[in-house]
Structure formats: structure tokens, C-alpha cells
Coordinates of C-alpha atoms in Angstrom, one line a residue:
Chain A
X1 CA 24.2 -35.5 -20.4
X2 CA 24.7 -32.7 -22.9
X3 CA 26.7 -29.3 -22.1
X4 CA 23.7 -27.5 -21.2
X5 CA 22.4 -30.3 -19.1
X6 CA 25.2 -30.1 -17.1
X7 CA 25.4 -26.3 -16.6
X8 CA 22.2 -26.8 -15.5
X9 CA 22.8 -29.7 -13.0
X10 CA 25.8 -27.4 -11.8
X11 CA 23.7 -24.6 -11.2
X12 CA 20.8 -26.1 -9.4
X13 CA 23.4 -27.9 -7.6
X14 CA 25.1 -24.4 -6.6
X15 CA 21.8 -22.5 -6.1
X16 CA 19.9 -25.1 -3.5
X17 CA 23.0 -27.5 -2.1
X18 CA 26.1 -24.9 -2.1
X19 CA 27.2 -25.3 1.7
X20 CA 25.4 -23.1 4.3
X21 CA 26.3 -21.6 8.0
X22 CA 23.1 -23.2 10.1
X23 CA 22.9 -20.0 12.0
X24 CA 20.5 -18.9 8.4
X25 CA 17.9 -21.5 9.2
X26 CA 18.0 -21.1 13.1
X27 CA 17.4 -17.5 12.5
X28 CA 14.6 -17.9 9.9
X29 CA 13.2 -20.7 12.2
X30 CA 13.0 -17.9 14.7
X31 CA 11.7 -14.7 12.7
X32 CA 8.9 -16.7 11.4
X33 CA 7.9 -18.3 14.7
X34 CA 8.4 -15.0 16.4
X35 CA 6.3 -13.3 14.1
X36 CA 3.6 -15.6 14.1
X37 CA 3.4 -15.5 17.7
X38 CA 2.8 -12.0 17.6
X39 CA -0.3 -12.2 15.2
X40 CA -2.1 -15.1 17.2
X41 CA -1.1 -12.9 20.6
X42 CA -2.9 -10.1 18.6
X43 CA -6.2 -12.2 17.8
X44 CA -6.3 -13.9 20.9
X45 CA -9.9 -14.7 20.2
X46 CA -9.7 -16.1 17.2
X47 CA -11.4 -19.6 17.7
X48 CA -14.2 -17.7 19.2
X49 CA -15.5 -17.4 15.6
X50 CA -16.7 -20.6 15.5
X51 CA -19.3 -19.7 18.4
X52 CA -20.7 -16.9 16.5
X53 CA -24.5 -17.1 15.3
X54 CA -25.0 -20.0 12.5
X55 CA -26.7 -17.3 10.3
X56 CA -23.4 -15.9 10.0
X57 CA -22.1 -19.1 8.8
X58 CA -24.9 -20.1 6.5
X59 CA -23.5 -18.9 3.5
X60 CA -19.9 -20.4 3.6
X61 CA -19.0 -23.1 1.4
X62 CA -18.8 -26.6 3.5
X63 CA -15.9 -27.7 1.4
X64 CA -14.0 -24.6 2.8
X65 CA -14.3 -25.7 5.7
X66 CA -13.6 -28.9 5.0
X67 CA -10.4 -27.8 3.6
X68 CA -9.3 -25.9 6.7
X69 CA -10.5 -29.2 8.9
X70 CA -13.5 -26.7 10.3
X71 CA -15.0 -29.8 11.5
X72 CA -17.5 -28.4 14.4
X73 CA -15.0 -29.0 17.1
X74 CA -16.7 -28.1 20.5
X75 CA -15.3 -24.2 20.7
X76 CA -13.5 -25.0 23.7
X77 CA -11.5 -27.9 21.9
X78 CA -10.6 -24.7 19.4
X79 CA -9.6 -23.0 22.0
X80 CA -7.6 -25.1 23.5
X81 CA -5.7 -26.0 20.0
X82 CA -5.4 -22.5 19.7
X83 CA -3.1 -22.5 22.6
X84 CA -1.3 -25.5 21.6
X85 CA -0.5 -23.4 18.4
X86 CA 1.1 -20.2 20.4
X87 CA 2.8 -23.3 22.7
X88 CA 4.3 -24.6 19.2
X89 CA 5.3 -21.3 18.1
X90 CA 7.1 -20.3 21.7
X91 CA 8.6 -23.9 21.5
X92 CA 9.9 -23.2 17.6
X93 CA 11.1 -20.1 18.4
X94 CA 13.0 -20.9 21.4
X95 CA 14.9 -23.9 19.3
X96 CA 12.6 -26.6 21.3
X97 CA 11.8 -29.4 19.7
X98 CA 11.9 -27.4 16.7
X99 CA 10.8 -29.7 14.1
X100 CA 7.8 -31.2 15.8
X101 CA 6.8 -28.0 17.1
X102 CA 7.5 -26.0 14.0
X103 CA 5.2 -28.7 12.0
X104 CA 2.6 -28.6 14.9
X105 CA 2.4 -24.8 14.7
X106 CA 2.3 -24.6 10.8
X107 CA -0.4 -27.3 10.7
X108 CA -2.4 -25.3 13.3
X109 CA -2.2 -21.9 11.8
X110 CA -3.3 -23.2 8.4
X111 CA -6.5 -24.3 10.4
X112 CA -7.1 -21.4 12.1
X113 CA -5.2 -18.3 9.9
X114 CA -8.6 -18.5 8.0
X115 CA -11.0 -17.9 10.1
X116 CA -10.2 -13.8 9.5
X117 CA -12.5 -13.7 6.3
X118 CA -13.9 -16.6 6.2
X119 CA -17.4 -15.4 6.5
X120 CA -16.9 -13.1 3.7
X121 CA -14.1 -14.9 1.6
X122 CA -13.7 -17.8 -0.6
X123 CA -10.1 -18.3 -0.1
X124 CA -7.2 -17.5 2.1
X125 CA -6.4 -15.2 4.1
X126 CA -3.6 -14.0 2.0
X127 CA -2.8 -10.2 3.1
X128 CA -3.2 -11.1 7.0
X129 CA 0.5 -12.3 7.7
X130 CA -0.1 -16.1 8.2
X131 CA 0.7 -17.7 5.0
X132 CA 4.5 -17.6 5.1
X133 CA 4.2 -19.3 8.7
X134 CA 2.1 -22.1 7.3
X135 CA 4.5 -22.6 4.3
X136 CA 7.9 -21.9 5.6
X137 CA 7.2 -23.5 8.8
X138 CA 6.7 -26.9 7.3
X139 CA 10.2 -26.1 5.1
X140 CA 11.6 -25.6 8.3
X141 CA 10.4 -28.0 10.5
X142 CA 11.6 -31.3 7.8
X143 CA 14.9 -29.5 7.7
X144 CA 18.3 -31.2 9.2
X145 CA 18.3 -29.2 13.0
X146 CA 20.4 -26.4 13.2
X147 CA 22.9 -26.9 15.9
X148 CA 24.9 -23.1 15.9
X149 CA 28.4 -25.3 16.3
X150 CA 27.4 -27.6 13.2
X151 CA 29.7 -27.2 10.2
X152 CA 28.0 -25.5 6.5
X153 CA 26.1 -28.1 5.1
X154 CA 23.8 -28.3 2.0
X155 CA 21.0 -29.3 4.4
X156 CA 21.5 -25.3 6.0
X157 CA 20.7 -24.2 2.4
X158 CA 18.4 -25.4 0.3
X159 CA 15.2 -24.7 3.2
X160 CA 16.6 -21.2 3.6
X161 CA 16.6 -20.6 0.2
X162 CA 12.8 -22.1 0.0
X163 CA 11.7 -19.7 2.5
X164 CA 13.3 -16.9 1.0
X165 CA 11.8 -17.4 -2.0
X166 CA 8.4 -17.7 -1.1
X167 CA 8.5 -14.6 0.8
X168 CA 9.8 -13.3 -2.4
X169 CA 7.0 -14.7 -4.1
X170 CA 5.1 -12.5 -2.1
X171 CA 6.4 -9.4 -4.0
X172 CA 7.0 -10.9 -7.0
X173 CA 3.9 -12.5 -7.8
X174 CA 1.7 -9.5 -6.7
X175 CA 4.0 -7.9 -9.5
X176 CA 2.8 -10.2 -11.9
X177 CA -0.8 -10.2 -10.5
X178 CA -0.3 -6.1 -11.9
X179 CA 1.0 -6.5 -15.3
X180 CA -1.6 -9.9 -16.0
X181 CA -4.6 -7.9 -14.9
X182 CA -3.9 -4.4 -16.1
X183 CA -0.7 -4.9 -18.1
X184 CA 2.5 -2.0 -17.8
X185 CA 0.0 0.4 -17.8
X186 CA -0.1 -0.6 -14.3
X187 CA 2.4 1.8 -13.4
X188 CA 1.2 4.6 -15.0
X189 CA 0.6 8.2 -13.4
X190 CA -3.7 8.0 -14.3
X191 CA -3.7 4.4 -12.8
X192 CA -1.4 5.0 -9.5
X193 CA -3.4 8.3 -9.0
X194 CA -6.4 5.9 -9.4
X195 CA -5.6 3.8 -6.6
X196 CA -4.7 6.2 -4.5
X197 CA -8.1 7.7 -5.3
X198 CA -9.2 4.1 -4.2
X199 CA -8.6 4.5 -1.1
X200 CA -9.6 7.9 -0.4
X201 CA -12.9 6.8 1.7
X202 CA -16.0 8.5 3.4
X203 CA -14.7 6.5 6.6
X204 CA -11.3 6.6 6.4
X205 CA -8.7 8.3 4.5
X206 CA -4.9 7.9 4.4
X207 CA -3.1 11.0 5.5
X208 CA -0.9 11.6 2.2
X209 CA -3.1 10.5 0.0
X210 CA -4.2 14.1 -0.9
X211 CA -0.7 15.0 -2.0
X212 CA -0.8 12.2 -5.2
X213 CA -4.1 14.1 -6.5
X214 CA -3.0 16.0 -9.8
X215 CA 0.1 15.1 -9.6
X216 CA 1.6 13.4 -12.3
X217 CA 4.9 13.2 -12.0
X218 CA 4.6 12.1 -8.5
X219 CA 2.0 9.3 -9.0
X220 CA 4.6 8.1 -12.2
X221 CA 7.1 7.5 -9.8
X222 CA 4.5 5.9 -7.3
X223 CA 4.0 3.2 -9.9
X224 CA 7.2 2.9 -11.0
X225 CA 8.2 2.4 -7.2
X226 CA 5.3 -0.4 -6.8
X227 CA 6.4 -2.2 -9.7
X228 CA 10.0 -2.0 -8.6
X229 CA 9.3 -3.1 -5.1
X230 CA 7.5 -6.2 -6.2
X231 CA 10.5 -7.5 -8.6
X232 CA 13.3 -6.0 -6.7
X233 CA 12.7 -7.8 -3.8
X234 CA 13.5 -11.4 -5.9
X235 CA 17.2 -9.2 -6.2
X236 CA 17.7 -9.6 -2.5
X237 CA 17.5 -13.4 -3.1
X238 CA 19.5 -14.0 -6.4
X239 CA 22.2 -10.8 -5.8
X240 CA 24.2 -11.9 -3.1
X241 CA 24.3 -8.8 -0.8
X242 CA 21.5 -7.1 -2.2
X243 CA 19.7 -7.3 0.6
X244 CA 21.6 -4.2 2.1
X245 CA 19.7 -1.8 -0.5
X246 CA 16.6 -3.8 -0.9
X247 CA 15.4 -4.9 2.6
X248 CA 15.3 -0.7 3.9
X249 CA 13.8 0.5 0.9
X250 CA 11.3 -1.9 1.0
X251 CA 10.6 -1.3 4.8
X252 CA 10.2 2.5 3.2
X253 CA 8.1 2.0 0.9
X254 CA 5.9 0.0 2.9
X255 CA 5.6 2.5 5.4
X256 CA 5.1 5.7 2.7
X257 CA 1.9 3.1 1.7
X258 CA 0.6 2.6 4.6
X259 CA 0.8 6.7 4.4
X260 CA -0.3 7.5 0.9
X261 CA -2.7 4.2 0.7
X262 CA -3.9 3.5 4.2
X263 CA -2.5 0.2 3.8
X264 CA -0.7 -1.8 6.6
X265 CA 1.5 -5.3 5.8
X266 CA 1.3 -7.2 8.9
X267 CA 3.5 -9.5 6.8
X268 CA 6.4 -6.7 6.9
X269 CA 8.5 -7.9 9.7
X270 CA 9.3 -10.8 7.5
X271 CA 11.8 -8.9 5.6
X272 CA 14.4 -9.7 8.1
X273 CA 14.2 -13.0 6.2
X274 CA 16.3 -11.6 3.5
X275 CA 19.5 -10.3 6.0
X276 CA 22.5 -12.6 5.5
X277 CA 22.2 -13.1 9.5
X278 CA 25.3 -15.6 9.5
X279 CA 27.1 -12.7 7.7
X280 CA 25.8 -10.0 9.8
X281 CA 26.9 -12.3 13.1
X282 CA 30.4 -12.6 11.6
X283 CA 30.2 -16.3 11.2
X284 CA 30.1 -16.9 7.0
X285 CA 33.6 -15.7 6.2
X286 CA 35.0 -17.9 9.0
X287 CA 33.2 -20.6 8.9
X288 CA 33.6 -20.9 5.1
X289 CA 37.4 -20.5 5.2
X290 CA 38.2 -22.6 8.0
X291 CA 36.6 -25.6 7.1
X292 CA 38.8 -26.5 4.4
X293 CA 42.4 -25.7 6.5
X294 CA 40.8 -28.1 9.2
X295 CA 39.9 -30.8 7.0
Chain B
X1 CA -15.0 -29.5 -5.7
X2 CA -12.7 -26.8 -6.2
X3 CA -11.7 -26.6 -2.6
X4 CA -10.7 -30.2 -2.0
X5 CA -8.3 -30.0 -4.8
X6 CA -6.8 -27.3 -3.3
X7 CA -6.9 -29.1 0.1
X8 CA -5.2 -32.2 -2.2
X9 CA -2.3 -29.7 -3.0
X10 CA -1.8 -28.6 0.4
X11 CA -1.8 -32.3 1.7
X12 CA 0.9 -33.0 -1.4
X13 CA 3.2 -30.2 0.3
X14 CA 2.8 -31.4 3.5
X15 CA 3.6 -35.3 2.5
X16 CA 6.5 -34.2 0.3
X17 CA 8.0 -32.4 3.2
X18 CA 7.7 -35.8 5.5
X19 CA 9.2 -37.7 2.4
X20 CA 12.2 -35.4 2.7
X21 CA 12.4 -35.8 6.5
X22 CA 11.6 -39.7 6.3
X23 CA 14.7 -39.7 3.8
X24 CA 17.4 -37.7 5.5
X25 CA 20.5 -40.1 5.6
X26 CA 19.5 -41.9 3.3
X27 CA 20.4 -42.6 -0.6
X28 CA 17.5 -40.9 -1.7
X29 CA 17.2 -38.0 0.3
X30 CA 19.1 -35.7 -2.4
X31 CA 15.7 -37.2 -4.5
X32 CA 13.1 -36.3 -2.3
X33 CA 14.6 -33.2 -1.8
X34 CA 14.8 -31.8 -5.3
X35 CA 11.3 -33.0 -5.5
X36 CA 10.0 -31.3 -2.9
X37 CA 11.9 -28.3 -4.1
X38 CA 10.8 -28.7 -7.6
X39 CA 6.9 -29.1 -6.2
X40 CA 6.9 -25.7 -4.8
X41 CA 8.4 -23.8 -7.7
X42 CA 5.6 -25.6 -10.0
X43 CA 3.0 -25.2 -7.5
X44 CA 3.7 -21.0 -7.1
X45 CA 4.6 -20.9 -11.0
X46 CA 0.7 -22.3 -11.9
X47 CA -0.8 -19.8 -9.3
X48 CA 0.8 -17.4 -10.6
X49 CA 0.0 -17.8 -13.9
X50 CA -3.9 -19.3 -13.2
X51 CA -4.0 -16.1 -10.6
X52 CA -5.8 -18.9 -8.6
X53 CA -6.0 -19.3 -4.6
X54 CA -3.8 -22.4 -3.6
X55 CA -3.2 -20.9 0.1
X56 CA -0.6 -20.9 1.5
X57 CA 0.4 -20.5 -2.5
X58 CA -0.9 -17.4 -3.5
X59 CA -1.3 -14.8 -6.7
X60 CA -0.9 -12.3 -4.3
X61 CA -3.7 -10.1 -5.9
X62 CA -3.4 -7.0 -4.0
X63 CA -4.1 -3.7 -6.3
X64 CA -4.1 -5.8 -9.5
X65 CA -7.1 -3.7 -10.5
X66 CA -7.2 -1.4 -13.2
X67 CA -7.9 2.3 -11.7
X68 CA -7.5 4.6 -15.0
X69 CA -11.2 5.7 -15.3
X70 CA -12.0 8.4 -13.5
X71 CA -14.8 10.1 -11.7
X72 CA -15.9 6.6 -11.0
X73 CA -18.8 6.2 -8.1
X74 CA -17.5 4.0 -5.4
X75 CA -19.7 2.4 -2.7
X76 CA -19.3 0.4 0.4
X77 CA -21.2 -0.2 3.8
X78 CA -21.1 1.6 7.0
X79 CA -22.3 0.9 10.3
X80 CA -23.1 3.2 13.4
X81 CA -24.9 2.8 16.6
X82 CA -27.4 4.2 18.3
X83 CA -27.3 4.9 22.4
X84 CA -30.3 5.4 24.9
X85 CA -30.0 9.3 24.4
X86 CA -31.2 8.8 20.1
X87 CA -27.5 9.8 19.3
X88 CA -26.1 8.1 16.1
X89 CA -22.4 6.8 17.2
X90 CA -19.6 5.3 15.9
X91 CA -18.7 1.5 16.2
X92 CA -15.9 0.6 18.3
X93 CA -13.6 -0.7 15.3
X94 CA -12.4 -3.6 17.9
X95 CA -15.7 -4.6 18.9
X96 CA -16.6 -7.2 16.7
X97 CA -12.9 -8.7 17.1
X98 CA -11.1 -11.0 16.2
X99 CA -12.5 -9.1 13.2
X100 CA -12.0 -6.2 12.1
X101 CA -14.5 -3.7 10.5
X102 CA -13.4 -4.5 7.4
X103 CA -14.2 -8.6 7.6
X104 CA -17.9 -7.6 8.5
X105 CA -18.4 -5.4 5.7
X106 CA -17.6 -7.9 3.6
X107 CA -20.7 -10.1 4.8
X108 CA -22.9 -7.4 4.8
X109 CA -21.3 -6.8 0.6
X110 CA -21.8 -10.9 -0.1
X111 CA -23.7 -12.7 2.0
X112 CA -26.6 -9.9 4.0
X113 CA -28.2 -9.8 0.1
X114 CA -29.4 -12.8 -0.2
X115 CA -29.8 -13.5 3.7
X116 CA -33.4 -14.7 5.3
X117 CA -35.0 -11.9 7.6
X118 CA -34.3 -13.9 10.4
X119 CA -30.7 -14.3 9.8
X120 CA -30.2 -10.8 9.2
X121 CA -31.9 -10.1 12.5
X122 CA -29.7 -12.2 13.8
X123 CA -26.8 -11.1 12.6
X124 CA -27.3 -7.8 13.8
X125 CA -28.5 -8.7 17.3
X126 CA -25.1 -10.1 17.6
X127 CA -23.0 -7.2 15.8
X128 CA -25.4 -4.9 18.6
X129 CA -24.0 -6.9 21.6
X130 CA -21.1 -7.1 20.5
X131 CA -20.9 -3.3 20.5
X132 CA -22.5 -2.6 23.7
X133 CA -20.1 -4.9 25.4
X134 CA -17.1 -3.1 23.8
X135 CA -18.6 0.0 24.8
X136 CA -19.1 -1.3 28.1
X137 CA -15.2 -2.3 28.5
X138 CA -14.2 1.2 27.6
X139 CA -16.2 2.7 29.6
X140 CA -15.0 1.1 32.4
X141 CA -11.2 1.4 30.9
X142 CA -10.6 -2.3 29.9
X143 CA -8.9 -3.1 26.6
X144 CA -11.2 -3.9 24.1
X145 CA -10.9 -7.3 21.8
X146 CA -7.7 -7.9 20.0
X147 CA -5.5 -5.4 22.0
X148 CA -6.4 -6.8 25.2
X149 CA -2.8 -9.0 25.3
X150 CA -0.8 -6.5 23.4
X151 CA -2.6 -3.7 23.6
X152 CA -0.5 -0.8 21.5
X153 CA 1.8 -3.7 20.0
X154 CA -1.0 -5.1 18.7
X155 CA -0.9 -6.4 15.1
X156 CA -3.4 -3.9 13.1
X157 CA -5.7 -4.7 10.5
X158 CA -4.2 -4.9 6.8
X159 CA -7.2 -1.5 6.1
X160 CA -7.6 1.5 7.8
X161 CA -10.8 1.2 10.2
X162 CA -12.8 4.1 11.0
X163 CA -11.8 6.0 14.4
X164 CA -14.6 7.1 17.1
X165 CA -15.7 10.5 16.6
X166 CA -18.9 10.5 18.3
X167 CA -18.5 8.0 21.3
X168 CA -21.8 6.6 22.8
X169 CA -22.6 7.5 26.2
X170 CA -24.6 5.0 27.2
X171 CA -26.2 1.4 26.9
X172 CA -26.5 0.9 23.0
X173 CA -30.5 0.5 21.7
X174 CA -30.0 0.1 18.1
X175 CA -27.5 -1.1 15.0
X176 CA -27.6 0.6 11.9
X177 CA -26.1 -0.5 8.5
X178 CA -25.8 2.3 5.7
X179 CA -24.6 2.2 2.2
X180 CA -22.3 5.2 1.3
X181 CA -21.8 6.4 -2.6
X182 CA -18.9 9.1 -3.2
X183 CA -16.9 10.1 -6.0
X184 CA -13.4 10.1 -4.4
X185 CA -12.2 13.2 -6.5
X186 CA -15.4 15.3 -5.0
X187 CA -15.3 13.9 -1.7
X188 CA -11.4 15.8 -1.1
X189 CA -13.5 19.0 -1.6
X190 CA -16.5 18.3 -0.1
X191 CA -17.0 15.8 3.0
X192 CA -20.8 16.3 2.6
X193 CA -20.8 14.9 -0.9
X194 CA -21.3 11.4 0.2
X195 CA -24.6 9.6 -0.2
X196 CA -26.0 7.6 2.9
X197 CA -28.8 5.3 2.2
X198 CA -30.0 3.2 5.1
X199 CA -29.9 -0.3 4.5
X200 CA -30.8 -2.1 8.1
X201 CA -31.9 -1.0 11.1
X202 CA -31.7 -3.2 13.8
X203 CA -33.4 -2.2 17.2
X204 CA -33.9 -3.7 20.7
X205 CA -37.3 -5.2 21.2

């Protein structure tokens, strides 16, 4: 193997297998569970869908729903899965049977997760808050189990790391969506002013929106701050401690958008993914140093 | 066609995650692993590049739209209601839950244009009864669709929905759908800039 093989062989080795506190995946396990439940407890009806009127249906593709195993389940079969899926998710969050009920809950959320556009969509629903339950709950649920008394082990790191980086991806790719699309220009003053001016409705209209309207300098830094929030958030990934600064300012900025753009991330709570939890709980520096004096 | 394959890819996740599981404590678990890890950086590396749908591997397209031109006429649909008294009223924004306002819109934007008569009848009728049971249920001081388990804690939708201002005040007789035009830098100035065109009217026989 040449040098730079190796560097590179040391390097994955270090960034996916370096050893890891399990407290990291049992709390991941938990946030995503926990906040999955809370989205299904906030569309309690969602199977009910599937008994609305078939001319609502008529124009959906039948391969999407043949992707999402729509299969015209008697509605009351759907409901009943439905409650199997916040079972799952109670069970994965409460450390119970976690793997089988992590993978039962994932499975079922991908089923039913798009059933919130699917009479108007084509695709996913991608801004509703499910997809990182589908994904990372599947990391998760093939994981080693997390015992909190188990020693660091590779098998802690590498699925924590996974998840973390496609929440990431979250951010990051909607950054590059920006710059493919519209290029740096993105972020400039005319364009951020134009979005805001986007969303500036005859319905509905966000309460600061008003404030960006002739204001250069402020909608420069808006799309600065947009294009920083995507990228920086891959920071709280890669930087080790990085998270302090990154995981409030982005809580900030989502909640200044939700102000100046009327626009709400259900997906939000997931930031917590990003806190170095074993850290936080006092249990990285001493688990890391007194493994070797015991061995 | 295009679906299935992205139905393939999900169903490759899914079996490289049991190959890792199926592998743990074994020689070639450290394989299947680096696999499986290797899988989903490809797999969000071509969406993000294709900017295709592969959910739960996604672009993440939100506001990737160019917005630099400027005095730009924007449209979308509306709907109101009308009660026994011939007052136009707003819709309860959770009455046609689990979706939101939002979600219905976007049939009447894609699919009510190239909908039959009867199935925009249809369609309507429902979206009506919907309403008039939501009405009913505040009325009588019940929570209303998705906040009925959480009720405040409630998970909102990802858009802003349009509040009641004019609440009905009695049985519902008719479902209107309008189409609105504004220029967003006019409409800060002047509310009554907005164009209303009626595109459906939907009434109780």
C-alpha cells in the first residue's frame, strides 16, 4: 500500500472505528425516536388518508405507491400499523428491544411519512421531519446495543457518526442545492430580499419580513447567514467541540426564519444530535482514561 | 420506472444494514461495515449532485430558487367557506388534517387542472365536510384534527397557514376555491392590491 494509501486507511480508520462511549448511540437512539413520536402524536390521523375520496387519488403515480408499499390495505389495517409504529418508537426510545423496534419503526415511518404530500407530490416528504427517522433509525437499529456500563468500542462510533452526518447532510446539501441552482449569487442582498419577498403572501405573512424590504445590508448578511448555516453545521461534525457555537446559533437562526420567512423546521429538535452527550454527562474523559490503567 | 429504482436503492440500504447486523462477530463484519458506510456517502454524494429525490436521501431543495427579479407577479390558491347566513369565512387551517392547507393547495395547483367535473365535485364535497365538521368541533370546544393529542405541543406545519378572521357561525353551505395574483412589493403597501379570481364554487344541493 502506498503512503497515501495508508494515511488514508488510518484516517478512515480514525474517523468511523476510533473507540466511542455508548452513551452517544443510546442517546441518538433516543432523540430520534423521541422526536419521531412526537410528529406521529401530532398527525394522529394520518392513515386516514388512504380513506379519502379516490378522485383525490386519481392522479398519483401507482409506482409511488408502490414504492412506499401503498398497497390498498383495508384503512383499519393502516390504522392499526400506525399504532404499531408509535409502539416501536415508545419501545426504541425507552431502550426496549431497541433494534427490532428501531427497525420496525423506521420501516413503518417510511410507509407512512409520505402520505403528507402525496396527493400533490412526486417525492418525499423531505421538509416534514421524518426522513432522518427512517434513515438513522435503520443505522441505529443494526448497531452493536448500547449497554450504558459497556466499555468504548468502535461499534459506539461509526452509527453515531452515520447519523450525524446525515443530519448534516440536511444543511449541507440544501447549501449545495443553493449554489447548483442559483450559484454564490445565492447569497446576495437582491436574492435574500427576494425570498423574503417570497414569502410575503395575501394569506399569510411572516412578522419580520417587512424589516428585510430595502434593506441591503441586512438582507447581505441574511444570505451570508443561510449559506453559513447550511455548511457550518458539517463543522459541528468534523471540529470536535464545535458543536458548542454551532448547535445555538443554528437553533437562532432557525427561529429568526421562521420570523423573517414564515418558515418552521419540524426537523429542528434534531440538533441535539450534534451535543457530545457522553461529554456533557461527564463520561468521555473517564471512560477514555481509565480503560487503558484497567487493562 | 423511476420510482422502483428509487424503491431498489432504499431496499439496497435496508439489506446492507442487515448485512452488517448478520456480520457482527464475525470476520467480515469490519467489511460489511465500511460497505454499508461507503453506500451512504455514494448514495447522498449522487443526490446531491443529480439534485434527485432518493428519500430518505435527499437534495434538500429548500430555497434553491433564484429570487433576483423583481416586481415579479406571484399567484397561488385560496379557499374560503360560505355559512347558512351568505357570509364568506375562513377555513379552519386544521380541518382538512392530517393535512395542512398547504398540502391541499398543492392538488388544487397540480392535479384540479386536469381533473374530471365529477372528481372536482368530489373533491370539494369532501374538503366542504371536512370543514363543517371542524367547524362543528369548535363550536362545541373540541380540538380540531392534528392538535387533538397534543393540542399546543403539536408539531406545526413546515408553512405558515392562514388564521380565522371571519369565523363561520353556522352549518357551512358552500366551498369556494380562488386564485390570488399580488406583487409582493405592492401588497406591503396595499392589502387591497391582490387579485381574486374565482376558480370553483362548490355548493350543497
Amino acid at each position: 500500500m502506498s503512503v497515501l494509501g495508508r494515511r488514508l486507511a488510518a484516517g478512515w480508520e480514525a474517523a468511523w472505528y476510533s473507540p466511542a462511549d455508548p452513551v452517544g448511540v443510546i442517546a441518538a437512539r433516543t432523540i430520534l425516536a423521541l422526536h419521531a413520536l412526537w410528529l406521529a402524536l401530532s398527525r394522529p390521523a394520518l392513515p386516514d388518508i388512504l380513506s379519502w375520496p379516490a378522485e383525490l387519488w386519481s392522479g398519483v403515480d401507482p409506482w409511488l405507491l408502490r414504492r412506499f408499499a401503498i398497497l390498498g390495505l383495508p384503512v383499519a389495517v393502516e390504522q392499526a400499523l400506525y399504532l404499531v409504529m408509535i409502539a416501536a418508537l415508545v419501545a426504541t426510545a425507552a431502550g426496549i428491544v431497541p433494534r427490532l423496534a428501531g427497525l420496525t419503526a423506521a420501516l413503518l415511518v417510511y410507509h407512512f411519512a409520505p402520505l403528507e404530500d402525496i396527493l400533490a407530490g412526486t417525492g418525499g416528504p423531505f421538509f416534514r421531519g421524518f426522513t432522518l427517522a427512517v434513515s438513522g433509525l435503520v443505522v441505529l437499529s443494526v448497531a452493536e446495543r448500547p449497554r450504558r456500563d459497556a466499555p468504548p468500542s468502535p461499534e459506539f462510533r461509526w452509527p453515531l457518526v452515520i447519523v450525524q452526518i446525515l443530519f448534516a447532510c440536511t444543511y449541507v446539501l440544501s447549501g449545495v442545492s443553493k449554489l447548483v441552482s442559483v450559484g454564490p449569487a445565492w447569497a446576495s442582498a437582491q436574492n435574500f430580499e427576494g425570498l423574503v419577498l417570497g414569502m410575503v403572501m395575501p394569506e399569510t405573512r411572516p412578522v419580520l419580513a417587512h424589516l428585510f424590504v430595502d434593506q441591503p445590508l441586512l438582507c447581505a448578511a441574511g444570505g451570508l447567514a443561510g449559506l453559513a448555516m447550511d455548511f457550518g453545521v458539517a463543522a459541528a461534525v468534523l471540529v470536535p467541540g464545535a458543536w458548542r457555537i454551532v448547535v445555538p446559533a443554528v437553533a437562532v437562526t432557525h427561529v429568526l426564519i421562521y420570523f423573517v420567512m414564515g418558515v418552521f423546521f419540524p426537523g429542528a429538535p434534531l440538533l441535539l444530535l450534534l451535543v457530545d452527550w457522553p461529554r456533557v454527562l461527564g463520561r468521555s474523559h473517564g471512560r477514555t482514561v481509565d480503560a487503558p490503567r484497567t487493562a | 420506472m423511476l420510482q422502483a429504482l428509487r424503491l431498489l436503492t432504499f431496499l439496497a440500504f435496508v439489506a446492507l444494514a442487515l448485512g452488517v447486523a448478520r456480520s457482527r462477530h464475525t470476520p467480515s463484519a469490519r467489511r460489511w461495515s465500511d460497505l454499508f458506510i461507503g453506500y451512504v456517502l455514494a448514495f447522498n454524494l449522487f443526490v446531491a449532485v443529480s439534485q434527485t429525490d432518493g428519500w430518505p436521501f435527499s437534495p434538500y431543495r429548500m430555497m434553491a430558487v433564484d429570487s433576483r427579479e423583481r416586481g415579479v407577479t406571484r399567484s397561488m390558491v385560496a379557499f374560503r367557506v360560505v355559512d347558512a347566513a351568505g357570509r364568506e369565512c375562513d377555513v379552519d387551517p386544521l380541518a382538512w388534517s392530517p393535512l395542512f392547507p398547504m398540502a391541499v393547495m398543492g392538488w388544487y395547483e397540480v392535479r384540479f387542472p386536469r381533473a374530471s367535473a365529477a372528481e372536482r365535485q368530489a373533491a370539494a364535497s369532501f374538503l366542504l365536510d371536512r370543514a363543517e365538521d371542524a367547524r362543528r368541533r369548535r363550536a362545541a370546544g373540541e380540538r380540531v384534527g392534528n392538535e387533538r393529542l397534543l393540542g399546543p405541543l403539536t408539531a406545526w406545519d413546515v408553512n405558515l397557514s392562514r388564521a380565522v378572521h371571519v369565523a363561520p357561525q353556522g352549518p357551512l353551505v358552500a366551498f369556494r376555491v380562488y386564485r390570488l395574483r399580488w406583487v409582493a412589493e405592492r401588497l406591503l403597501e396595499d392589502e387591497g392590491s391582490v387579485q381574486r379570481e374565482l376558480l370553483y364554487e362548490h355548493r350543497r344541493p
